[in-house]
PDB file of C-alpha atoms in Angstrom:
ATOM      1  CA  UNK A   1     -29.362  29.839  53.023  1.00  0.00           C
ATOM      2  CA  UNK A   2     -30.401  33.205  55.021  1.00  0.00           C
ATOM      3  CA  UNK A   3     -26.231  33.272  56.090  1.00  0.00           C
ATOM      4  CA  UNK A   4     -24.693  32.392  52.493  1.00  0.00           C
ATOM      5  CA  UNK A   5     -27.008  35.061  50.869  1.00  0.00           C
ATOM      6  CA  UNK A   6     -25.964  37.663  53.409  1.00  0.00           C
ATOM      7  CA  UNK A   7     -21.921  36.405  52.810  1.00  0.00           C
ATOM      8  CA  UNK A   8     -22.110  36.945  49.234  1.00  0.00           C
ATOM      9  CA  UNK A   9     -24.320  40.076  50.040  1.00  0.00           C
ATOM     10  CA  UNK A  10     -21.153  41.855  51.965  1.00  0.00           C
ATOM     11  CA  UNK A  11     -18.794  40.099  49.707  1.00  0.00           C
ATOM     12  CA  UNK A  12     -20.187  41.961  46.325  1.00  0.00           C
ATOM     13  CA  UNK A  13     -20.137  44.981  48.189  1.00  0.00           C
ATOM     14  CA  UNK A  14     -16.975  45.438  49.250  1.00  0.00           C
ATOM     15  CA  UNK A  15     -16.499  44.841  45.406  1.00  0.00           C
ATOM     16  CA  UNK A  16     -17.705  48.364  44.888  1.00  0.00           C
ATOM     17  CA  UNK A  17     -15.765  50.544  43.558  1.00  0.00           C
ATOM     18  CA  UNK A  18     -14.524  54.223  46.482  1.00  0.00           C
ATOM     19  CA  UNK A  19     -17.093  56.338  43.703  1.00  0.00           C
ATOM     20  CA  UNK A  20     -20.185  54.649  44.397  1.00  0.00           C
ATOM     21  CA  UNK A  21     -19.693  54.505  47.686  1.00  0.00           C
ATOM     22  CA  UNK A  22     -19.352  58.194  47.711  1.00  0.00           C
ATOM     23  CA  UNK A  23     -22.676  58.684  45.256  1.00  0.00           C
ATOM     24  CA  UNK A  24     -25.798  58.069  48.351  1.00  0.00           C
ATOM     25  CA  UNK A  25     -28.984  56.886  46.433  1.00  0.00           C
ATOM     26  CA  UNK A  26     -30.935  58.655  46.491  1.00  0.00           C
ATOM     27  CA  UNK A  27     -34.228  57.581  48.443  1.00  0.00           C
ATOM     28  CA  UNK A  28     -36.638  57.670  45.375  1.00  0.00           C
ATOM     29  CA  UNK A  29     -34.458  54.680  43.837  1.00  0.00           C
ATOM     30  CA  UNK A  30     -33.881  52.894  47.279  1.00  0.00           C
ATOM     31  CA  UNK A  31     -37.780  52.028  47.200  1.00  0.00           C
ATOM     32  CA  UNK A  32     -38.100  51.879  43.568  1.00  0.00           C
ATOM     33  CA  UNK A  33     -35.764  49.174  43.632  1.00  0.00           C
ATOM     34  CA  UNK A  34     -36.941  47.884  46.692  1.00  0.00           C
ATOM     35  CA  UNK A  35     -40.365  46.793  45.539  1.00  0.00           C
ATOM     36  CA  UNK A  36     -39.076  45.871  41.378  1.00  0.00           C
ATOM     37  CA  UNK A  37     -36.402  43.636  44.002  1.00  0.00           C
ATOM     38  CA  UNK A  38     -40.089  42.902  45.891  1.00  0.00           C
ATOM     39  CA  UNK A  39     -41.547  42.070  43.074  1.00  0.00           C
ATOM     40  CA  UNK A  40     -39.356  39.310  40.972  1.00  0.00           C
ATOM     41  CA  UNK A  41     -37.301  38.178  43.316  1.00  0.00           C
ATOM     42  CA  UNK A  42     -38.785  38.460  47.361  1.00  0.00           C
ATOM     43  CA  UNK A  43     -36.081  35.735  48.674  1.00  0.00           C
ATOM     44  CA  UNK A  44     -33.174  38.257  47.725  1.00  0.00           C
ATOM     45  CA  UNK A  45     -35.203  41.489  49.126  1.00  0.00           C
ATOM     46  CA  UNK A  46     -36.374  39.266  52.430  1.00  0.00           C
ATOM     47  CA  UNK A  47     -32.317  38.809  52.511  1.00  0.00           C
ATOM     48  CA  UNK A  48     -31.661  42.912  51.416  1.00  0.00           C
ATOM     49  CA  UNK A  49     -34.097  44.234  53.761  1.00  0.00           C
ATOM     50  CA  UNK A  50     -32.035  42.009  56.895  1.00  0.00           C
ATOM     51  CA  UNK A  51     -28.439  43.453  55.750  1.00  0.00           C
ATOM     52  CA  UNK A  52     -30.063  47.225  56.163  1.00  0.00           C
ATOM     53  CA  UNK A  53     -31.272  45.928  59.827  1.00  0.00           C
ATOM     54  CA  UNK A  54     -27.605  44.570  60.152  1.00  0.00           C
ATOM     55  CA  UNK A  55     -25.066  46.352  58.178  1.00  0.00           C
ATOM     56  CA  UNK A  56     -26.884  49.223  57.005  1.00  0.00           C
ATOM     57  CA  UNK A  57     -23.035  49.695  55.319  1.00  0.00           C
ATOM     58  CA  UNK A  58     -23.158  47.446  53.894  1.00  0.00           C
ATOM     59  CA  UNK A  59     -26.420  47.763  52.962  1.00  0.00           C
ATOM     60  CA  UNK A  60     -25.738  51.190  51.097  1.00  0.00           C
ATOM     61  CA  UNK A  61     -22.429  50.120  49.068  1.00  0.00           C
ATOM     62  CA  UNK A  62     -24.501  47.212  47.934  1.00  0.00           C
ATOM     63  CA  UNK A  63     -27.862  49.741  46.919  1.00  0.00           C
ATOM     64  CA  UNK A  64     -26.033  51.712  44.649  1.00  0.00           C
ATOM     65  CA  UNK A  65     -24.228  48.375  42.892  1.00  0.00           C
ATOM     66  CA  UNK A  66     -28.165  47.006  42.247  1.00  0.00           C
ATOM     67  CA  UNK A  67     -29.266  50.826  41.777  1.00  0.00           C
ATOM     68  CA  UNK A  68     -26.381  51.459  39.182  1.00  0.00           C
ATOM     69  CA  UNK A  69     -27.690  47.552  37.555  1.00  0.00           C
ATOM     70  CA  UNK A  70     -31.222  48.222  36.742  1.00  0.00           C
ATOM     71  CA  UNK A  71     -29.815  51.555  35.725  1.00  0.00           C
ATOM     72  CA  UNK A  72     -27.331  50.107  32.806  1.00  0.00           C
ATOM     73  CA  UNK A  73     -30.656  47.315  31.742  1.00  0.00           C
ATOM     74  CA  UNK A  74     -32.943  50.301  31.310  1.00  0.00           C
ATOM     75  CA  UNK A  75     -30.034  51.760  29.471  1.00  0.00           C
ATOM     76  CA  UNK A  76     -29.736  48.543  27.917  1.00  0.00           C
ATOM     77  CA  UNK A  77     -33.255  47.533  27.065  1.00  0.00           C
ATOM     78  CA  UNK A  78     -33.360  51.070  25.145  1.00  0.00           C
ATOM     79  CA  UNK A  79     -30.024  50.379  23.032  1.00  0.00           C
ATOM     80  CA  UNK A  80     -30.157  46.443  22.773  1.00  0.00           C
ATOM     81  CA  UNK A  81     -34.358  45.447  23.039  1.00  0.00           C
ATOM     82  CA  UNK A  82     -32.880  41.359  22.351  1.00  0.00           C
ATOM     83  CA  UNK A  83     -29.759  42.077  24.394  1.00  0.00           C
ATOM     84  CA  UNK A  84     -31.445  42.981  27.629  1.00  0.00           C
ATOM     85  CA  UNK A  85     -34.062  39.775  26.648  1.00  0.00           C
ATOM     86  CA  UNK A  86     -30.730  37.893  27.283  1.00  0.00           C
ATOM     87  CA  UNK A  87     -30.290  39.963  30.597  1.00  0.00           C
ATOM     88  CA  UNK A  88     -34.029  39.080  31.109  1.00  0.00           C
ATOM     89  CA  UNK A  89     -34.470  35.864  30.408  1.00  0.00           C
ATOM     90  CA  UNK A  90     -30.749  34.833  32.430  1.00  0.00           C
ATOM     91  CA  UNK A  91     -32.364  36.430  35.417  1.00  0.00           C
ATOM     92  CA  UNK A  92     -35.407  35.059  35.343  1.00  0.00           C
ATOM     93  CA  UNK A  93     -33.515  31.366  35.230  1.00  0.00           C
ATOM     94  CA  UNK A  94     -32.051  32.323  38.592  1.00  0.00           C
ATOM     95  CA  UNK A  95     -34.561  33.210  40.040  1.00  0.00           C
ATOM     96  CA  UNK A  96     -35.600  29.544  38.579  1.00  0.00           C
ATOM     97  CA  UNK A  97     -32.753  27.611  40.340  1.00  0.00           C
ATOM     98  CA  UNK A  98     -32.925  29.467  44.023  1.00  0.00           C
ATOM     99  CA  UNK A  99     -36.372  29.087  43.873  1.00  0.00           C
ATOM    100  CA  UNK A 100     -36.840  25.328  42.398  1.00  0.00           C
ATOM    101  CA  UNK A 101     -32.792  25.202  44.735  1.00  0.00           C
ATOM    102  CA  UNK A 102     -35.661  25.991  47.762  1.00  0.00           C
ATOM    103  CA  UNK A 103     -37.945  23.301  47.592  1.00  0.00           C
ATOM    104  CA  UNK A 104     -35.857  21.257  46.423  1.00  0.00           C
ATOM    105  CA  UNK A 105     -33.825  21.485  50.223  1.00  0.00           C
ATOM    106  CA  UNK A 106     -37.559  21.486  51.702  1.00  0.00           C
ATOM    107  CA  UNK A 107     -38.935  18.335  50.307  1.00  0.00           C
ATOM    108  CA  UNK A 108     -37.953  15.180  52.649  1.00  0.00           C
ATOM    109  CA  UNK A 109     -40.420  13.414  50.103  1.00  0.00           C
ATOM    110  CA  UNK A 110     -37.464  11.301  47.842  1.00  0.00           C
ATOM    111  CA  UNK A 111     -38.888  10.654  45.006  1.00  0.00           C
ATOM    112  CA  UNK A 112     -39.959  14.650  44.501  1.00  0.00           C
ATOM    113  CA  UNK A 113     -36.123  15.092  45.473  1.00  0.00           C
ATOM    114  CA  UNK A 114     -35.031  13.577  41.878  1.00  0.00           C
ATOM    115  CA  UNK A 115     -37.305  14.746  40.072  1.00  0.00           C
ATOM    116  CA  UNK A 116     -36.759  18.629  41.844  1.00  0.00           C
ATOM    117  CA  UNK A 117     -33.356  17.660  41.393  1.00  0.00           C
ATOM    118  CA  UNK A 118     -33.327  16.248  36.762  1.00  0.00           C
ATOM    119  CA  UNK A 119     -34.787  19.811  36.952  1.00  0.00           C
ATOM    120  CA  UNK A 120     -32.855  22.154  38.469  1.00  0.00           C
ATOM    121  CA  UNK A 121     -29.967  20.159  35.847  1.00  0.00           C
ATOM    122  CA  UNK A 122     -32.263  21.555  32.800  1.00  0.00           C
ATOM    123  CA  UNK A 123     -32.710  24.613  34.217  1.00  0.00           C
ATOM    124  CA  UNK A 124     -29.235  25.119  34.988  1.00  0.00           C
ATOM    125  CA  UNK A 125     -27.579  24.063  31.898  1.00  0.00           C
ATOM    126  CA  UNK A 126     -30.038  27.135  29.877  1.00  0.00           C
ATOM    127  CA  UNK A 127     -28.737  29.038  32.735  1.00  0.00           C
ATOM    128  CA  UNK A 128     -24.824  28.601  31.827  1.00  0.00           C
ATOM    129  CA  UNK A 129     -25.509  28.863  28.087  1.00  0.00           C
ATOM    130  CA  UNK A 130     -27.182  31.702  28.748  1.00  0.00           C
ATOM    131  CA  UNK A 131     -24.272  33.626  30.967  1.00  0.00           C
ATOM    132  CA  UNK A 132     -21.533  32.376  28.478  1.00  0.00           C
ATOM    133  CA  UNK A 133     -23.934  34.600  25.539  1.00  0.00           C
ATOM    134  CA  UNK A 134     -23.663  36.353  28.161  1.00  0.00           C
ATOM    135  CA  UNK A 135     -19.849  37.004  28.867  1.00  0.00           C
ATOM    136  CA  UNK A 136     -19.906  37.080  25.444  1.00  0.00           C
ATOM    137  CA  UNK A 137     -21.086  40.504  24.312  1.00  0.00           C
ATOM    138  CA  UNK A 138     -19.260  41.958  27.677  1.00  0.00           C
ATOM    139  CA  UNK A 139     -16.469  40.945  25.855  1.00  0.00           C
ATOM    140  CA  UNK A 140     -16.964  42.125  22.489  1.00  0.00           C
ATOM    141  CA  UNK A 141     -17.765  44.857  23.861  1.00  0.00           C
ATOM    142  CA  UNK A 142     -14.092  45.419  25.755  1.00  0.00           C
ATOM    143  CA  UNK A 143     -12.760  44.980  22.487  1.00  0.00           C
ATOM    144  CA  UNK A 144     -14.538  47.900  21.127  1.00  0.00           C
ATOM    145  CA  UNK A 145     -13.547  49.683  23.659  1.00  0.00           C
ATOM    146  CA  UNK A 146     -10.346  49.178  23.355  1.00  0.00           C
ATOM    147  CA  UNK A 147      -9.684  50.027  20.083  1.00  0.00           C
ATOM    148  CA  UNK A 148     -11.615  53.304  21.369  1.00  0.00           C
ATOM    149  CA  UNK A 149      -8.796  53.611  23.515  1.00  0.00           C
ATOM    150  CA  UNK A 150      -5.910  52.819  20.893  1.00  0.00           C
ATOM    151  CA  UNK A 151      -7.284  54.954  18.250  1.00  0.00           C
ATOM    152  CA  UNK A 152      -7.818  58.586  21.215  1.00  0.00           C
ATOM    153  CA  UNK A 153      -3.986  57.320  22.573  1.00  0.00           C
ATOM    154  CA  UNK A 154      -2.322  57.862  18.635  1.00  0.00           C
ATOM    155  CA  UNK A 155      -4.582  61.004  17.959  1.00  0.00           C
ATOM    156  CA  UNK A 156      -3.661  62.296  21.246  1.00  0.00           C
ATOM    157  CA  UNK A 157      -0.137  60.702  20.508  1.00  0.00           C
ATOM    158  CA  UNK A 158      -0.010  63.136  17.140  1.00  0.00           C
ATOM    159  CA  UNK A 159      -1.278  65.916  18.380  1.00  0.00           C
ATOM    160  CA  UNK A 160       1.581  65.869  22.106  1.00  0.00           C
ATOM    161  CA  UNK A 161       2.433  69.936  21.302  1.00  0.00           C
ATOM    162  CA  UNK A 162      -0.983  70.651  21.150  1.00  0.00           C
ATOM    163  CA  UNK A 163      -2.214  69.773  23.621  1.00  0.00           C
ATOM    164  CA  UNK A 164       1.133  70.234  26.279  1.00  0.00           C
ATOM    165  CA  UNK A 165       0.666  74.106  24.499  1.00  0.00           C
ATOM    166  CA  UNK A 166      -2.873  74.736  25.438  1.00  0.00           C
ATOM    167  CA  UNK A 167      -2.338  73.459  28.968  1.00  0.00           C
ATOM    168  CA  UNK A 168       0.278  75.559  29.915  1.00  0.00           C
ATOM    169  CA  UNK A 169      -1.936  77.475  28.554  1.00  0.00           C
ATOM    170  CA  UNK A 170      -4.802  77.512  30.261  1.00  0.00           C
ATOM    171  CA  UNK A 171      -2.114  76.785  33.475  1.00  0.00           C
ATOM    172  CA  UNK A 172      -0.541  80.062  33.545  1.00  0.00           C
ATOM    173  CA  UNK A 173      -3.657  82.831  31.762  1.00  0.00           C
ATOM    174  CA  UNK A 174      -3.790  85.487  33.878  1.00  0.00           C
ATOM    175  CA  UNK A 175      -6.552  86.084  31.369  1.00  0.00           C
ATOM    176  CA  UNK A 176      -9.986  83.678  31.868  1.00  0.00           C
ATOM    177  CA  UNK A 177     -10.098  81.494  29.810  1.00  0.00           C
ATOM    178  CA  UNK A 178     -12.857  82.616  27.129  1.00  0.00           C
ATOM    179  CA  UNK A 179     -13.109  78.329  26.532  1.00  0.00           C
ATOM    180  CA  UNK A 180     -16.894  76.980  26.859  1.00  0.00           C
TER     181      UNK A 180
END
């Protein structure tokens, strides 16, 4: 399990953008993120501590991503509490599913394994539905952004000469601009 989690973390860390790597996580935010993780998901916290000790570079990149996610969730909580609740439900069901899977692996009682498997499947069905809602929400946000970008492109195209003239003047002007 640990090995799998570390590999997943390493792959996630490899996907992070170069810009995030350049911005180190402030020690206060790192501490707060680890404390929250310790309470929310002790297994993940343990894996993060192991990653910190064995692969500090990957740990820093992963911590930057984790901190960014927590900032996003905080903004989402203020902006859209209903959507935030669904994100929290996804996280909670994910934690429960990992816990049930761990219990399943550790028990040798076949009857208990069968019960845990049924419970885990029910939970995974719920999790799947919530994740689909999350994907639909994300798609809606991307569609809004596309509309906004198309509008911006049209406005810039309509004002091309004005934009170029303004930039030209800023580049060749010998006097400092009085713009803000």
